[in-house]
Short mmCIF file of C-alpha atoms in Angstrom, two decimals:
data_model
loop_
_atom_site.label_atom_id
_atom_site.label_comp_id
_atom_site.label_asym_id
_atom_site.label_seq_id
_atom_site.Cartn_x
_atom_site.Cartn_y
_atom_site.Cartn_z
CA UNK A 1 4.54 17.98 -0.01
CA UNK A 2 7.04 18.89 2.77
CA UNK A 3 8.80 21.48 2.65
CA UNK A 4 12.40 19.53 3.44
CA UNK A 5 12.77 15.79 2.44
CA UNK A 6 12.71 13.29 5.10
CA UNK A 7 16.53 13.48 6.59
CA UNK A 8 16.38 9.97 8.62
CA UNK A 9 17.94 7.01 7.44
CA UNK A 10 14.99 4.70 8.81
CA UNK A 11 11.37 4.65 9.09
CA UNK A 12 10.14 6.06 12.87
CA UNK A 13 10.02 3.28 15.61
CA UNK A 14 7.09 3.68 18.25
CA UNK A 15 7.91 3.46 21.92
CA UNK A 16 4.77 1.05 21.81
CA UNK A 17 5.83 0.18 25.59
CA UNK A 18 4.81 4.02 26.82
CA UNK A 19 1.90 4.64 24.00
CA UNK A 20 -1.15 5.07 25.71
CA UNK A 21 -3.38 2.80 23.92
CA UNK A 22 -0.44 0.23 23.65
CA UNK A 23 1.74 -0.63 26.66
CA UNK A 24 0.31 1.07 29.45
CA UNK A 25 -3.21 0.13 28.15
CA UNK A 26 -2.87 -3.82 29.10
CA UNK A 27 -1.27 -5.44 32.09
CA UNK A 28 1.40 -7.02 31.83
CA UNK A 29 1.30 -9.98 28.83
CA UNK A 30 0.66 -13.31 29.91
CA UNK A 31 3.07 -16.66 28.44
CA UNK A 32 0.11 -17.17 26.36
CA UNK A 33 -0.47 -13.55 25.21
CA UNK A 34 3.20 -13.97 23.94
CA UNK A 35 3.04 -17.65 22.26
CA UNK A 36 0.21 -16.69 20.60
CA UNK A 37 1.43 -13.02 19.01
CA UNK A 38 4.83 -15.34 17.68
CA UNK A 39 1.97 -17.61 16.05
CA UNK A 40 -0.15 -14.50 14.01
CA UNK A 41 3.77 -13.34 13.45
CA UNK A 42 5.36 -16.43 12.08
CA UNK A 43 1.96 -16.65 10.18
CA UNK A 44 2.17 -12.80 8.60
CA UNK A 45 6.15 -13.68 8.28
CA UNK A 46 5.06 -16.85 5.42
CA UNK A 47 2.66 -14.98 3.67
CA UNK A 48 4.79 -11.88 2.87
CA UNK A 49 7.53 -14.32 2.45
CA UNK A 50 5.89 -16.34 -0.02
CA UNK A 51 4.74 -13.26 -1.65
CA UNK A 52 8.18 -12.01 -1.98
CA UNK A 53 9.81 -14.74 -3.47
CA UNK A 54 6.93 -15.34 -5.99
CA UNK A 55 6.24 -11.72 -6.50
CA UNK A 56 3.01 -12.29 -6.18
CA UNK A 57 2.24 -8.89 -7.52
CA UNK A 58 2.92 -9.07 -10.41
CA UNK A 59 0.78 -12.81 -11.14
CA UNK A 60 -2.77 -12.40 -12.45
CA UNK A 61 -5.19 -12.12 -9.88
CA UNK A 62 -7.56 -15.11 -9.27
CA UNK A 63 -10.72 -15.20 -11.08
CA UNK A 64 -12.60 -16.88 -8.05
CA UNK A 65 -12.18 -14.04 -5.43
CA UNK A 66 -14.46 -15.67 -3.24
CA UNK A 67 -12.09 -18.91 -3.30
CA UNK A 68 -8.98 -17.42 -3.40
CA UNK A 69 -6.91 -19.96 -2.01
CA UNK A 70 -8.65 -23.10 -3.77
CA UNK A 71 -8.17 -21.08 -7.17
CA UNK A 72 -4.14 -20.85 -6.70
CA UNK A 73 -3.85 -24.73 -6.05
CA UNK A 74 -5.93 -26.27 -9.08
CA UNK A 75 -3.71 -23.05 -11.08
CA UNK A 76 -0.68 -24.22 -9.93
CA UNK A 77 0.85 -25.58 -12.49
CA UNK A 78 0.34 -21.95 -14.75
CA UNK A 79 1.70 -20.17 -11.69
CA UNK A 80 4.45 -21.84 -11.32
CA UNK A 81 5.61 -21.39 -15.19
CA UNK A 82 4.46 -17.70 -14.72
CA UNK A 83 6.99 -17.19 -11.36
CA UNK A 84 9.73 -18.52 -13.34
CA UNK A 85 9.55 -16.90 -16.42
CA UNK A 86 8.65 -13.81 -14.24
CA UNK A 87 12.28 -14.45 -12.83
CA UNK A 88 14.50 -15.53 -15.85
CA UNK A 89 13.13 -12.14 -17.63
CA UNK A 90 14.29 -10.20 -14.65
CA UNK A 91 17.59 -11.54 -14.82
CA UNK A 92 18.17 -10.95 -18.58
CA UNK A 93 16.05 -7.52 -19.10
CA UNK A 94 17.28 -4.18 -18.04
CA UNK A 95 15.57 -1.19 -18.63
CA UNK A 96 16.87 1.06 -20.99
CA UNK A 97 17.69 5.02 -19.74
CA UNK A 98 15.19 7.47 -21.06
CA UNK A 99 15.30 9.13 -24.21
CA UNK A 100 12.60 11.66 -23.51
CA UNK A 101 12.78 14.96 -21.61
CA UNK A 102 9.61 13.83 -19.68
CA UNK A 103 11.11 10.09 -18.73
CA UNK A 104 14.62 12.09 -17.42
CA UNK A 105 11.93 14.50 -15.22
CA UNK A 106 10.25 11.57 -14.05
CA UNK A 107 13.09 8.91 -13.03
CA UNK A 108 15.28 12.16 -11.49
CA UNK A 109 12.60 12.84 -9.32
CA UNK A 110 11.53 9.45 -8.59
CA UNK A 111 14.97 8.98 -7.33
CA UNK A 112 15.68 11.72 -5.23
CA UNK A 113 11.57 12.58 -4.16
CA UNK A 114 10.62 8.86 -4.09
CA UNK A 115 7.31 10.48 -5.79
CA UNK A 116 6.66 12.61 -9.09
CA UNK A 117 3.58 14.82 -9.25
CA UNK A 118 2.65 15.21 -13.00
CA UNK A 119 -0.97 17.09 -14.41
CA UNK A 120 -3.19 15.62 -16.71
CA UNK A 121 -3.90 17.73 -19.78
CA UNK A 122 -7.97 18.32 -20.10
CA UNK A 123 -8.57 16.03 -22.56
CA UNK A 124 -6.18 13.16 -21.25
CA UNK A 125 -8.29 13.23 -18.07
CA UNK A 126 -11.42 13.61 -20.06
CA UNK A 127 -10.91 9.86 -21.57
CA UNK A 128 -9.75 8.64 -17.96
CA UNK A 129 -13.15 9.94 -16.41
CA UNK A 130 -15.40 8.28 -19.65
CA UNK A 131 -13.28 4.82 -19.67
CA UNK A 132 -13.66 4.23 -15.89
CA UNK A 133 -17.28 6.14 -15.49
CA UNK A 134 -19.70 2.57 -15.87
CA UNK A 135 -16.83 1.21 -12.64
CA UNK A 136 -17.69 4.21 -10.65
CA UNK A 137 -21.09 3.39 -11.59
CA UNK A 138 -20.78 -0.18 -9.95
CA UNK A 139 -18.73 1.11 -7.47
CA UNK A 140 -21.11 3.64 -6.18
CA UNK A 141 -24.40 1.04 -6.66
CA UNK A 142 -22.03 -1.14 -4.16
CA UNK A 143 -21.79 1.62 -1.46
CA UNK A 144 -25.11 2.64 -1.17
CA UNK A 145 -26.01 -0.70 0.51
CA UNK A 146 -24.07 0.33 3.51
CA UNK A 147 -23.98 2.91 5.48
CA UNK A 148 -20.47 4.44 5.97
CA UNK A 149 -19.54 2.81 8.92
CA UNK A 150 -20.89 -0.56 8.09
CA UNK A 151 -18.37 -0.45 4.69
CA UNK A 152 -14.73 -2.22 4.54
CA UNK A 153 -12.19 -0.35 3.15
CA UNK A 154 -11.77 -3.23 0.05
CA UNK A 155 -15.44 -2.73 -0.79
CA UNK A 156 -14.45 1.24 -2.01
CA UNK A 157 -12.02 -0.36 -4.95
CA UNK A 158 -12.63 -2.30 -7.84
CA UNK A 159 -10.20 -4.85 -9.65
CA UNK A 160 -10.43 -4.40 -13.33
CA UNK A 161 -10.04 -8.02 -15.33
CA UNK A 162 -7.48 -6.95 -18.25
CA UNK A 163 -9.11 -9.83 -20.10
CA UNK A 164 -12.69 -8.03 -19.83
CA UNK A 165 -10.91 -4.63 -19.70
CA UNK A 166 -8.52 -4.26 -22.98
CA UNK A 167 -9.18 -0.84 -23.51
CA UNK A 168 -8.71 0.52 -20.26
CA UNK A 169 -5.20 -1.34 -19.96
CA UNK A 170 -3.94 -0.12 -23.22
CA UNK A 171 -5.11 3.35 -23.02
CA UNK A 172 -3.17 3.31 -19.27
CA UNK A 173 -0.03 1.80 -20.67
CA UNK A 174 -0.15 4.95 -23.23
CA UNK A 175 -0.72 7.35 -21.07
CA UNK A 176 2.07 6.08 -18.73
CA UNK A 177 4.25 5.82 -21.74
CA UNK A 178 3.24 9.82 -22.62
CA UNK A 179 3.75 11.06 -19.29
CA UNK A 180 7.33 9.52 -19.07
CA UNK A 181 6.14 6.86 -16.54
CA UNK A 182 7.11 3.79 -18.35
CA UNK A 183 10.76 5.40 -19.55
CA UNK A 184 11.45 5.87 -15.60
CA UNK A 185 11.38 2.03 -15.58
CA UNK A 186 15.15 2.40 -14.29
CA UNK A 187 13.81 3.37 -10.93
CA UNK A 188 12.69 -0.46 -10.25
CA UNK A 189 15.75 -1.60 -12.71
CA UNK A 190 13.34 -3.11 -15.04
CA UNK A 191 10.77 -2.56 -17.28
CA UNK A 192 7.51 -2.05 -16.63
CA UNK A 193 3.57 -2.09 -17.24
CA UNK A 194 0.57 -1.33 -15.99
CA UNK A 195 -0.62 -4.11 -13.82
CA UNK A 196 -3.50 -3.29 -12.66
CA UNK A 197 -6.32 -0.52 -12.57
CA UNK A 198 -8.06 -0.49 -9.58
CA UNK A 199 -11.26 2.42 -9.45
CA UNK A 200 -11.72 3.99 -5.85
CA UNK A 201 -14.14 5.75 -4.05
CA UNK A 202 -13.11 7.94 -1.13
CA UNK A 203 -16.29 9.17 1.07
CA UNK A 204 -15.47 11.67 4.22
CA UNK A 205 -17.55 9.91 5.97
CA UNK A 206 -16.40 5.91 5.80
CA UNK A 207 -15.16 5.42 9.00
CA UNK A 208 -12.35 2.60 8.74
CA UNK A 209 -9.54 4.96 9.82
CA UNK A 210 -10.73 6.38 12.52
CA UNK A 211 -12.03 6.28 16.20
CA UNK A 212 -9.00 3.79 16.66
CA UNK A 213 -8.55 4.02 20.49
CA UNK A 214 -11.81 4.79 21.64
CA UNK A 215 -11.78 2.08 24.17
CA UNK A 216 -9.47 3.72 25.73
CA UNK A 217 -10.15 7.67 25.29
CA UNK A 218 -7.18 7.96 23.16
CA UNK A 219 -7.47 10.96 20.47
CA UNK A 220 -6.44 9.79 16.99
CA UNK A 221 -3.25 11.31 15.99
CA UNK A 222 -2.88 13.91 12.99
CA UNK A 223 -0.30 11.06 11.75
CA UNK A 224 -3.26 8.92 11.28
CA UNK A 225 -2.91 6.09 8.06
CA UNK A 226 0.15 7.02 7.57
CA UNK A 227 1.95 3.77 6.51
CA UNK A 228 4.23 1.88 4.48
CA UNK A 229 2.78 -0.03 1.46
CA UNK A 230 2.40 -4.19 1.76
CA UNK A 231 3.65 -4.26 -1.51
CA UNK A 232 6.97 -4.55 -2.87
CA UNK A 233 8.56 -3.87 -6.25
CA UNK A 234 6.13 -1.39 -7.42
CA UNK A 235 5.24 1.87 -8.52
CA UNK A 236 2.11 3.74 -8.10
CA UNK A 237 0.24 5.13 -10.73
CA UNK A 238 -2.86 7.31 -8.85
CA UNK A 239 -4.92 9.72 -10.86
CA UNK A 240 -7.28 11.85 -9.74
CA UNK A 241 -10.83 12.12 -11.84
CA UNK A 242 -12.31 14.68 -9.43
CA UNK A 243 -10.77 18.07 -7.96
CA UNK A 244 -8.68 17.38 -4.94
CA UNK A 245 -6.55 19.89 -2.79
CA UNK A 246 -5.58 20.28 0.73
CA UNK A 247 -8.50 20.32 2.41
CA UNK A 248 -10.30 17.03 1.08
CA UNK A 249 -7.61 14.21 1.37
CA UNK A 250 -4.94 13.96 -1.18
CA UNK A 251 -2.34 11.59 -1.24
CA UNK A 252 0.35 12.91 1.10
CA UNK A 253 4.19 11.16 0.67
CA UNK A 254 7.24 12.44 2.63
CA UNK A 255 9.47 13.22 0.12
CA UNK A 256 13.18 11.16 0.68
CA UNK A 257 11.40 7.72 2.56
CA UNK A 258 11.76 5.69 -0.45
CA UNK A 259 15.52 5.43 0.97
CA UNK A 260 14.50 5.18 4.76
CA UNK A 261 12.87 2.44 3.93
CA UNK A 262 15.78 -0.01 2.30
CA UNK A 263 16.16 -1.79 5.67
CA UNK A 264 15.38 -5.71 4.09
CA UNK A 265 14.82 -7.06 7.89
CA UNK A 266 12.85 -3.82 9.09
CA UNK A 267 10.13 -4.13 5.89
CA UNK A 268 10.23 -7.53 6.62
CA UNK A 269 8.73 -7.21 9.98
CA UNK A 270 6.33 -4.23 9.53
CA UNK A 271 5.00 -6.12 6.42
CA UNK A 272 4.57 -9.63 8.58
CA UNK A 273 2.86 -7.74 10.81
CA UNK A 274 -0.08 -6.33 8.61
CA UNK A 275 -0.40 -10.02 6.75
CA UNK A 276 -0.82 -11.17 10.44
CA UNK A 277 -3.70 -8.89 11.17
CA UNK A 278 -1.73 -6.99 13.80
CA UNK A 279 -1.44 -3.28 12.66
CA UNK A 280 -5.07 -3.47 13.02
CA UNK A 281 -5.88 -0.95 16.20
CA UNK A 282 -8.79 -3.24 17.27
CA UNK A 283 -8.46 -4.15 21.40
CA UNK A 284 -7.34 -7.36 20.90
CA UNK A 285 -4.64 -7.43 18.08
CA UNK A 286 -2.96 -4.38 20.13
CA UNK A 287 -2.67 -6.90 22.70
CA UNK A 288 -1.25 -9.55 20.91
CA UNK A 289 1.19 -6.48 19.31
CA UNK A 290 1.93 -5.49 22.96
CA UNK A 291 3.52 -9.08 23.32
CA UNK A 292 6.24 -8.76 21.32
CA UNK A 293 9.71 -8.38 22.22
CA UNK A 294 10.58 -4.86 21.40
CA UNK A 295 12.32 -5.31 18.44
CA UNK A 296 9.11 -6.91 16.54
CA UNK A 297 7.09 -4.05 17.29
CA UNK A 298 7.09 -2.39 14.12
CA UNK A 299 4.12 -1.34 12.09
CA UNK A 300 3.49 -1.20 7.91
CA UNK A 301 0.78 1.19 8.93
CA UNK A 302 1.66 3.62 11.89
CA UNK A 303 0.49 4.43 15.33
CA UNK A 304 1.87 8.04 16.89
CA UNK A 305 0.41 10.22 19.76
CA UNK A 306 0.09 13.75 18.88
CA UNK A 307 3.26 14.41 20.61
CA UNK A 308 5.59 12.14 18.71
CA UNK A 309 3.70 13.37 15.26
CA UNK A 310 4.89 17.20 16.22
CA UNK A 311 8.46 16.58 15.58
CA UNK A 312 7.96 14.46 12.38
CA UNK A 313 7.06 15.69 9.06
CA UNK A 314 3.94 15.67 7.36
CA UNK A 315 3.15 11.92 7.53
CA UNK A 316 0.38 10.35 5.23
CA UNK A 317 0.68 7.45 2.78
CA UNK A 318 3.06 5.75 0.64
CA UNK A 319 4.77 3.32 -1.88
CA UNK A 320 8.03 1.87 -0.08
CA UNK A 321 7.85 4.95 1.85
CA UNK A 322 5.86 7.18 4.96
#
């Protein structure tokens, strides 16, 4: 944690004109440099449209992964219902206030932290580490057919079916419920459930966040990953099953960017932008980024030199926040 909560009222904007592996990396853009950035933009600008006004995240996930696209056309029909139902129960349900000590904790903090840290008694994380052990399993079968920097960084989660995986669903949706979790529904003024359980792997030595700028000598920054979820209208519910302190990557929020980050048009843009493939740092999507007009060039995930990162806080990762 910081020691002071973020005191900004918006999310930091990169001088991507003056960054070193940004503006004065590439000449000058070219017509075409700058027709075809607006494309991968107005492209990234539908998706997390469309996701928005279907709330996408909160619809089943497609059973065909490999056919993603195919499978949400011949399901239509279901989707549609399931959007619209989705919507009339937002309109009618509110959350209630909570009733328990640890729900008040919870949504207090939520509200002015943007994050809660909460400890799992030993036997509570006992159950989590035996329900999710025979994922790990596949997960960890899965990663040892790659070498580190050969892996993608979707290949170190797993999506748990909650029609294969009852159990693990309900015992999550207890647990959330005993911790105060589901009382601090009022934070997204509705109420909620788990949605998903996803298992991750984090090895030291995958390699998908870093080396960014090495075409062009540039150091990555101590600010690295730090980002602003793709999502929207969610909480995150991340549990540790193994030891984790300073020095071997927790999760690191900045406590107060929950409200930074309210600006509709600004998440707008920074989430078009990662739908369209450009906060990637490879060569050639920082030159299509680079051909934006200024105000467009705005990151979900960002990009700081060392210099910028010194008078900012402690920057990591985040849910609707840096």
């Amino acid at each position: 944690m910081t020691s002071h909560p973020y005191s900004y009222d918006h999310l930091p904007v990169i001088n991507y004109p003056h960054h070193p592996a940004y503006g004065t990396a590439f000449p000058k853009p070219s017509l075409g440099d700058r027709v075809a950035a607006l494309a991968k933009f107005a492209s990234g600008f539908a998706i997390i449209a469309a996701r928005l006004v279907a709330d996408y995240e909160h619809l089943p996930r497609p059973k065909d992964r490999s056919n993603k696209v195919a499978e949400l056309i011949r399901r239509s029909p279901t989707y549609l219902g399931l959007i619209a139902t989705q919507k009339l129960r937002r309109l009618m349900r509110r959350p209630a206030e909570p009733v328990t000590a640890a729900g008040t904790s919870v949504l207090n903090t939520l509200n002015l932290d943007g994050i809660a840290g909460l400890r799992l008694p030993a036997e509570q994380l006992g159950r989590v580490r035996d329900l999710l052990s025979p994922h790990y399993r596949t997960l960890e079968a899965r990663l040892a057919q790659k070498t580190p920097d050969q892996r993608h960084f979707d290949e170190t989660r797993l999506w748990l079916d909650k029609d294969v995986c009852p159990e693990v669903y309900a015992y999550f949706n207890q647990l959330a419920a005993e911790l105060g979790v589901i009382e601090a529904s009022a934070y997204l003024g509705r109420p909620v459930a788990i949605a998903h359980v996803v298992p991750q792997i984090n090895d030291p030595n995958d390699a998908f966040w870093s080396n960014h700028f090495s075409d062009v000598g540039v150091a990555d920054s101590p600010c690295d990953y730090c980002h602003v979820d793709a999502t929207y209208n969610l909480l995150k519910f991340i549990i540790y099953v193994s030891e984790v302190g300073p020095d071997n990557g927790p999760f690191t929020y900045v406590r107060g960017t929950h409200r930074a980050s309210r600006n509709f048009w600004d998440g707008l843009i920074r989430r078009a932008n990662d739908y369209a493939g450009l906060s990637w740092t490879k060569p050639q999507s920082r030159r299509l980024f680079n051909a934006f007009p200024k105000f467009l060039q705005r990151k979900a995930a960002f990009v700081l030199t060392c210099r910028l990162a010194t008078n900012m806080p402690t920057l990591s990762s985040a849910t609707n926040g840096a």
